[in-house]
Short mmCIF file of C-alpha atoms and ligand atoms in Angstrom, two decimals:
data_model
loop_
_atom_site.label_atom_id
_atom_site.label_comp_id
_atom_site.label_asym_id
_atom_site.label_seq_id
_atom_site.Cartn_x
_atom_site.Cartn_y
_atom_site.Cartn_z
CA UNK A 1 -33.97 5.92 -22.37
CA UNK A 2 -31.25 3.01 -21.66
CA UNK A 3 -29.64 3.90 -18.45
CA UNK A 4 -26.01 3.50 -18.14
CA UNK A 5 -23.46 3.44 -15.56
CA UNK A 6 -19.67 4.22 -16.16
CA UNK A 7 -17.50 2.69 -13.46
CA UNK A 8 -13.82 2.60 -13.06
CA UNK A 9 -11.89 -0.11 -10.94
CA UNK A 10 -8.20 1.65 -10.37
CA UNK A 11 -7.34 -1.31 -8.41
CA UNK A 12 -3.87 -1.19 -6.95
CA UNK A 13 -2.68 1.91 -8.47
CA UNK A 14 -2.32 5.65 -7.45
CA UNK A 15 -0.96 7.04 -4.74
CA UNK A 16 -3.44 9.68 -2.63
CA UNK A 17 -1.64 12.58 -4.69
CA UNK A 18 -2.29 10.75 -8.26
CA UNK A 19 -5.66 9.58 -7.45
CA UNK A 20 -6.77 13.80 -6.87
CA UNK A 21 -4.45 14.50 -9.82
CA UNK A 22 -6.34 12.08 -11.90
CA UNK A 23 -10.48 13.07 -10.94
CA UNK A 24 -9.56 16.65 -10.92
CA UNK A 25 -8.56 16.28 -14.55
CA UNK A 26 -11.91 13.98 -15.14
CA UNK A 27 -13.88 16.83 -13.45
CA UNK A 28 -11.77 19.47 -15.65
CA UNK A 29 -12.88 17.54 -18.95
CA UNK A 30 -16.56 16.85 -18.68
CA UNK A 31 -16.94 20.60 -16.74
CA UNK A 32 -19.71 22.53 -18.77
CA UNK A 33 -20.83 19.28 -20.86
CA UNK A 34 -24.15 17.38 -20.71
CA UNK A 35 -22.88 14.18 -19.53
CA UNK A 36 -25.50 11.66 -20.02
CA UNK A 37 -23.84 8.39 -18.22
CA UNK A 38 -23.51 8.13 -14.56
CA UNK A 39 -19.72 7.96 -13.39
CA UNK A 40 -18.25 6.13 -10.59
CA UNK A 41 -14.71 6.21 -9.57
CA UNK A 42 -13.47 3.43 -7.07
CA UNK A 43 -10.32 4.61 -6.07
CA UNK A 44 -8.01 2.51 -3.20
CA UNK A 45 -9.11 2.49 -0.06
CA UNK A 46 -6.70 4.83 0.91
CA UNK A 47 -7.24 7.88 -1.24
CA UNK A 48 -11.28 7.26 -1.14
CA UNK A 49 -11.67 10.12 1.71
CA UNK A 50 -9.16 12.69 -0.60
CA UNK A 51 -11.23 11.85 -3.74
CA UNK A 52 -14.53 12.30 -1.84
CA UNK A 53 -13.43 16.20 -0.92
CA UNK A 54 -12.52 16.80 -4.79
CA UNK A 55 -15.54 15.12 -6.20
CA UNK A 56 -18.21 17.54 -3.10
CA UNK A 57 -20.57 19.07 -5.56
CA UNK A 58 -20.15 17.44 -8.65
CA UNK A 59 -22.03 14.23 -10.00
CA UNK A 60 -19.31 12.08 -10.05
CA UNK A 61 -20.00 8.78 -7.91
CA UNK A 62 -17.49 7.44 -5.47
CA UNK A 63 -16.87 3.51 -4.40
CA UNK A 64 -14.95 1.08 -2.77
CA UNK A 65 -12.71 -2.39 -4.49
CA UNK A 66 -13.81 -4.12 -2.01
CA UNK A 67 -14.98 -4.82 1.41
CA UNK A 68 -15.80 -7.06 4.84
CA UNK A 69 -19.33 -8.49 5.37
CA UNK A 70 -18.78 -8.55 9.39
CA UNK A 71 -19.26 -4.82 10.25
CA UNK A 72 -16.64 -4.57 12.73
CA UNK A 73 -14.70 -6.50 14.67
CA UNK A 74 -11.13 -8.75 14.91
CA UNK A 75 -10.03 -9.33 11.57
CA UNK A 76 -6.94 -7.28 10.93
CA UNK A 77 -6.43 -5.10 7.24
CA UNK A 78 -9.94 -5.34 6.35
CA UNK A 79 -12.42 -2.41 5.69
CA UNK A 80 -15.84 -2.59 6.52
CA UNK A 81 -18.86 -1.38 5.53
CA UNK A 82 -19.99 1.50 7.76
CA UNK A 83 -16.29 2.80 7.62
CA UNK A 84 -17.27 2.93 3.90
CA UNK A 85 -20.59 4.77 4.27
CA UNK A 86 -19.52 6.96 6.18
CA UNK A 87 -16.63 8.18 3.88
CA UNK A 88 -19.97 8.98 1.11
CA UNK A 89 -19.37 5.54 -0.76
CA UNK A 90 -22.55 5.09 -2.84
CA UNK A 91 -21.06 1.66 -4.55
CA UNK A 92 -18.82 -1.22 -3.58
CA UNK A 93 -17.36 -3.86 -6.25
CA UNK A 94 -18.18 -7.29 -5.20
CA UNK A 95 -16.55 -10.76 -6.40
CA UNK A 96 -13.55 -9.29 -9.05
CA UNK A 97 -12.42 -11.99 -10.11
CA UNK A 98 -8.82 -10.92 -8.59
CA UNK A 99 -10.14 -11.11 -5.55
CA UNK A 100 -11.76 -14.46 -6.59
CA UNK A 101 -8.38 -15.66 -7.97
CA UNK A 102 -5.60 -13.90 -5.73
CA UNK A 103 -7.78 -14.45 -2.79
CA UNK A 104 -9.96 -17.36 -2.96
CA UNK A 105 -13.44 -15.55 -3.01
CA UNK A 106 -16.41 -18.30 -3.41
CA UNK A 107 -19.78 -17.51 -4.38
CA UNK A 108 -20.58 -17.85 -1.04
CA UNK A 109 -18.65 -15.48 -0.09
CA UNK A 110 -19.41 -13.29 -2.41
CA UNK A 111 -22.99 -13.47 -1.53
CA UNK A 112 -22.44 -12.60 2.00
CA UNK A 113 -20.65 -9.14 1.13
CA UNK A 114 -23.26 -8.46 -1.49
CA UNK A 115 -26.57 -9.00 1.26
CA UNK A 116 -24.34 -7.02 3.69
CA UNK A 117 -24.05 -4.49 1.06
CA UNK A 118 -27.80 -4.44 0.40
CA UNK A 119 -28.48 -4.22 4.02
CA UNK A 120 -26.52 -1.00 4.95
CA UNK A 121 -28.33 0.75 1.74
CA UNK A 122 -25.39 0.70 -0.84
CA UNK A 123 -24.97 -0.75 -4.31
CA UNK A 124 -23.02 -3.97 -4.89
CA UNK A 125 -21.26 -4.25 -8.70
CA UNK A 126 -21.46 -7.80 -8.44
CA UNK A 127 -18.72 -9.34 -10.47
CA UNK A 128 -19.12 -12.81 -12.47
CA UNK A 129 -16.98 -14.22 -15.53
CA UNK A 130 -16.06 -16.93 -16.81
CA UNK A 131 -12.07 -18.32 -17.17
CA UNK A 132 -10.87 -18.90 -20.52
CA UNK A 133 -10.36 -22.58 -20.36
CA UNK A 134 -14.63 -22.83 -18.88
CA UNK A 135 -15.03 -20.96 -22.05
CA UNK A 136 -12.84 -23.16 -24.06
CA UNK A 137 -15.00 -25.92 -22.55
CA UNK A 138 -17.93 -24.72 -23.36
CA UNK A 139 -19.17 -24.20 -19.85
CA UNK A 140 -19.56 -20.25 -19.72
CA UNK A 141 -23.09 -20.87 -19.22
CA UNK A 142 -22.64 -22.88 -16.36
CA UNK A 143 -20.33 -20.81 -14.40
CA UNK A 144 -22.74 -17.70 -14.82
CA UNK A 145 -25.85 -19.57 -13.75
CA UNK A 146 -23.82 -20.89 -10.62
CA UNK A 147 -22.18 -17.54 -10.08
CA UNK A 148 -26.03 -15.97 -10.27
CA UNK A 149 -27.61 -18.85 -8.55
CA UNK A 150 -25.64 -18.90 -5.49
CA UNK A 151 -23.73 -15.17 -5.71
CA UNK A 152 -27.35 -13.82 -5.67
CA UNK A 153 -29.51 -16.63 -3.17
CA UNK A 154 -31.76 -15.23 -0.61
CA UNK A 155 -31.78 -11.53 -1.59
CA UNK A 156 -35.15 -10.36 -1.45
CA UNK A 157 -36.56 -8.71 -5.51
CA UNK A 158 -37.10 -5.41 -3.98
CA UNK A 159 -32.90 -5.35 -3.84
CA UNK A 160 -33.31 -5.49 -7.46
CA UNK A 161 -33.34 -1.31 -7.78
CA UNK A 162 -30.34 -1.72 -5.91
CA UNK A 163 -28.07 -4.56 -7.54
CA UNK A 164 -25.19 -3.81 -10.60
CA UNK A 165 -23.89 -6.99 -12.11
CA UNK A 166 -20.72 -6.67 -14.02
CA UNK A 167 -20.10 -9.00 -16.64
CA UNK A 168 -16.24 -9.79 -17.34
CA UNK A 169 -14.64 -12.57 -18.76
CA UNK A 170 -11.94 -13.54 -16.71
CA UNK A 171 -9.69 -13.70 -19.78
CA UNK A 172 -10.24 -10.38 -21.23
CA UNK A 173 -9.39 -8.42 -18.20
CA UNK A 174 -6.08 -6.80 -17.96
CA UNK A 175 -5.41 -8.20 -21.64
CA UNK A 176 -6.00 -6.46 -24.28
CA UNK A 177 -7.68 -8.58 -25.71
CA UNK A 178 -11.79 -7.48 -24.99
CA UNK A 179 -14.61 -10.23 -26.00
CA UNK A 180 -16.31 -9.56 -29.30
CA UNK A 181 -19.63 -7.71 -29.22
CA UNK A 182 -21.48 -11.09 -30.29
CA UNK A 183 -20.10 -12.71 -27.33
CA UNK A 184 -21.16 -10.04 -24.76
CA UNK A 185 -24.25 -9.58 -26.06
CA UNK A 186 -24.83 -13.21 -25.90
CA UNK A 187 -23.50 -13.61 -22.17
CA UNK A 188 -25.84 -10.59 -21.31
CA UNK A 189 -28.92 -11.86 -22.23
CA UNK A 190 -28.31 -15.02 -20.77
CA UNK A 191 -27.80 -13.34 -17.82
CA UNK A 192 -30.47 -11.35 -17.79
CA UNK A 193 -32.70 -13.83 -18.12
CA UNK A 194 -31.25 -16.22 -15.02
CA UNK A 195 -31.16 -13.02 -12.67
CA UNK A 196 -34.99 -12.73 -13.75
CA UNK A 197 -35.33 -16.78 -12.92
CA UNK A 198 -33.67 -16.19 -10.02
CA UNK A 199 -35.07 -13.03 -8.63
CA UNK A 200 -38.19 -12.57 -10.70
CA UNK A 201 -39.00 -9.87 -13.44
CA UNK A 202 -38.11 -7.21 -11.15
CA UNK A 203 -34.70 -7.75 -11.92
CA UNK A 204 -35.06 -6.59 -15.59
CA UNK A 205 -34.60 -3.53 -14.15
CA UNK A 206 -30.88 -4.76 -13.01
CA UNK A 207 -28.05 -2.80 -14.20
CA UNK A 208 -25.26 -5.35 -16.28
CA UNK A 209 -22.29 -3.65 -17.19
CA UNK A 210 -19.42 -5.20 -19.04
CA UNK A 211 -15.79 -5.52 -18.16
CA UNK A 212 -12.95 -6.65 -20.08
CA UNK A 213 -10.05 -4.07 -21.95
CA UNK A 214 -12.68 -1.81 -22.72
CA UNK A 215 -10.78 1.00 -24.66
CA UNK A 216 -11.97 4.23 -26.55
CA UNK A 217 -11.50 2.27 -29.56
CA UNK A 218 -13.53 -0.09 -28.44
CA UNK A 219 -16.21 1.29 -26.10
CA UNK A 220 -19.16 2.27 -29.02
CA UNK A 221 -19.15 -1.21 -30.57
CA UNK A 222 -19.75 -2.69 -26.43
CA UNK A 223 -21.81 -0.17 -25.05
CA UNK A 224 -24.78 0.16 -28.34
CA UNK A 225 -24.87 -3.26 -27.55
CA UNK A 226 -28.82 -3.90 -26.40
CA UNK A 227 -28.41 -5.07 -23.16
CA UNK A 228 -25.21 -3.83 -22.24
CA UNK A 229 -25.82 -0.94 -19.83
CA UNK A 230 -22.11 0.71 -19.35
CA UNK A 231 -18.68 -0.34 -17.96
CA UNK A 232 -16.49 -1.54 -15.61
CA UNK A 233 -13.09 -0.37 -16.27
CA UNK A 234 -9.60 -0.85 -15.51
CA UNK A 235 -6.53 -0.04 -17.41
CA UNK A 236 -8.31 2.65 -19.41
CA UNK A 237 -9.71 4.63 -16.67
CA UNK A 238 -5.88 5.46 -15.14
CA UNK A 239 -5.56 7.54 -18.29
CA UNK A 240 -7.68 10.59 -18.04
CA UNK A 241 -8.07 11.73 -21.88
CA UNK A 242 -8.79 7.66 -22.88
CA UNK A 243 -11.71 7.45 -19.94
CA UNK A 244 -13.28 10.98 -21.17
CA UNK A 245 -13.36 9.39 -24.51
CA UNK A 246 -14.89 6.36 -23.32
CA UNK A 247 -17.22 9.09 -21.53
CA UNK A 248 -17.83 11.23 -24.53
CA UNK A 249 -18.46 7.77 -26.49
CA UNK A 250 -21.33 6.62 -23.91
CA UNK A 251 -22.79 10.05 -24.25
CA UNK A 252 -23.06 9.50 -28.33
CA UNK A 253 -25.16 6.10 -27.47
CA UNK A 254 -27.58 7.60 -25.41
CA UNK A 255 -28.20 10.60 -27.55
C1 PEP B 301 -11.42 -4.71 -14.28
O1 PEP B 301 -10.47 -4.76 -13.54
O2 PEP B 301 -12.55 -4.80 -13.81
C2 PEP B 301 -11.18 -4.56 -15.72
C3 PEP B 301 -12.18 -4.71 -16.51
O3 PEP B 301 -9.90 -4.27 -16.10
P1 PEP B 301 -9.43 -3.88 -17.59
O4 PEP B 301 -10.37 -2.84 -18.11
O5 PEP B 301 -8.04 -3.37 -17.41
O6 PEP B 301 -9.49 -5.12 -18.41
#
């Protein structure tokens, strides 16, 4: 059976009090149903601990937006890694493409959090996507190969059990506007088959999830898709009756 992973990024939103408000009502919806997907909430940094006590004893994953690949030390309003393990993180997003444009994450950069990440036993979601004008210019290709190439050098192929790539289009995040099913499908085999050049064929066993304005009115046409293996999203995951339909809708494909 396809596996399938269904993360949400709140990003910079909710307060510690809306973040419990909103997974206690994602905890009230899917209570007594067979839910099929695996579900991961990455809530702030700052309401991760609250969440954590509200999600004990349900199967409802918890992650971080971000973090340091230093494990401690002098480098003032970041979070590191242990801090997040030991708060029950089982995921950390890697590379968003925020933090990529806001705050001028490389691939090299990226590649050091996601080995650190590997290291200490967690999951990186690592991020790639191309812009719209490398799109418009025909290079998508490119930028995913170099994002892969370099994002994912010298990371050993046992990792691979351990690795979630998220595929999302720089210009379909945060805009309505999601990338057709013929597109994603395209961009995920493509990148299936450079993480297999890269890392060997254990990494057909690596989890791609896609990321753009994924929507309930949108999600079953994206997640049939054959090598699509869940979500990563945004905007639609703040609204608790949208993201249990998105939920609902994943369980429909894999039943
Ligand atoms: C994201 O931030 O990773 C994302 C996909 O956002 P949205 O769903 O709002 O486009």
């Amino acid at each position: 059976m396809k596996k399938m992973l269904i993360a949400c990024n709140w990003k910079m939103n909710l307060t510690t009090s809306e973040s419990v408000a909103l997974v206690q009502s994602i905890i009230e919806g899917i209570k007594n149903k067979k839910i099929s997907p695996d579900i991961l909430v990455c809530p702030p940094f700052t309401s991760i601990d609250a969440v954590s006590k509200v999600l004990k004893g349900t199967k409802i994953f918890y992650g971080a937006q971000n973090c340091h690949f230093e494990s401690k030390g002098a480098v003032t309003g970041e979070i590191s890694i242990p801090m997040l393990k030991e708060l029950g993180c089982r995921y950390i997003i890697i590379g968003h493409s925020e933090r990529r444009t806001y705050f001028f994450e490389n691939d090299e950069l990226v590649n050091k959090k996601a080995r650190a990440v590997l290291a200490s036993g967690l999951i990186p979601i690592i991020c790639i996507g191309e812009s719209l004008r490398e799109r418009e210019e025909n290079r998508t290709f490119d930028v995913l190969k170099r994002q892969i190439e370099i994002g994912l050098s010298r990371i050993e192929p046992e990792y691979c059990v351990q690795i979630v790539i998220a595929y999302e289009p720089v210009w379909a995040i945060g805009t309505g506007v999601s990338a057709e099913p013929e597109q994603i499908q395209e961009a995920h085999s493509y990148i299936k088959k450079e993480l297999i050049r890269v890392l060997g064929k254990r990494a057909s066993s690596i989890i791609v999830l896609y990321g753009g304005s994924v929507t309930d009115e949108n999600a079953q046409s994206i997640l049939e898709l054959k090598d699509v293996h869940g979500g990563l999203i945004g905007g639609a995951s703040l609204k608790s009756d949208i993201f249990l339909s998105i939920i609902e809708t994943a369980n429909l494909v894999l039943a």
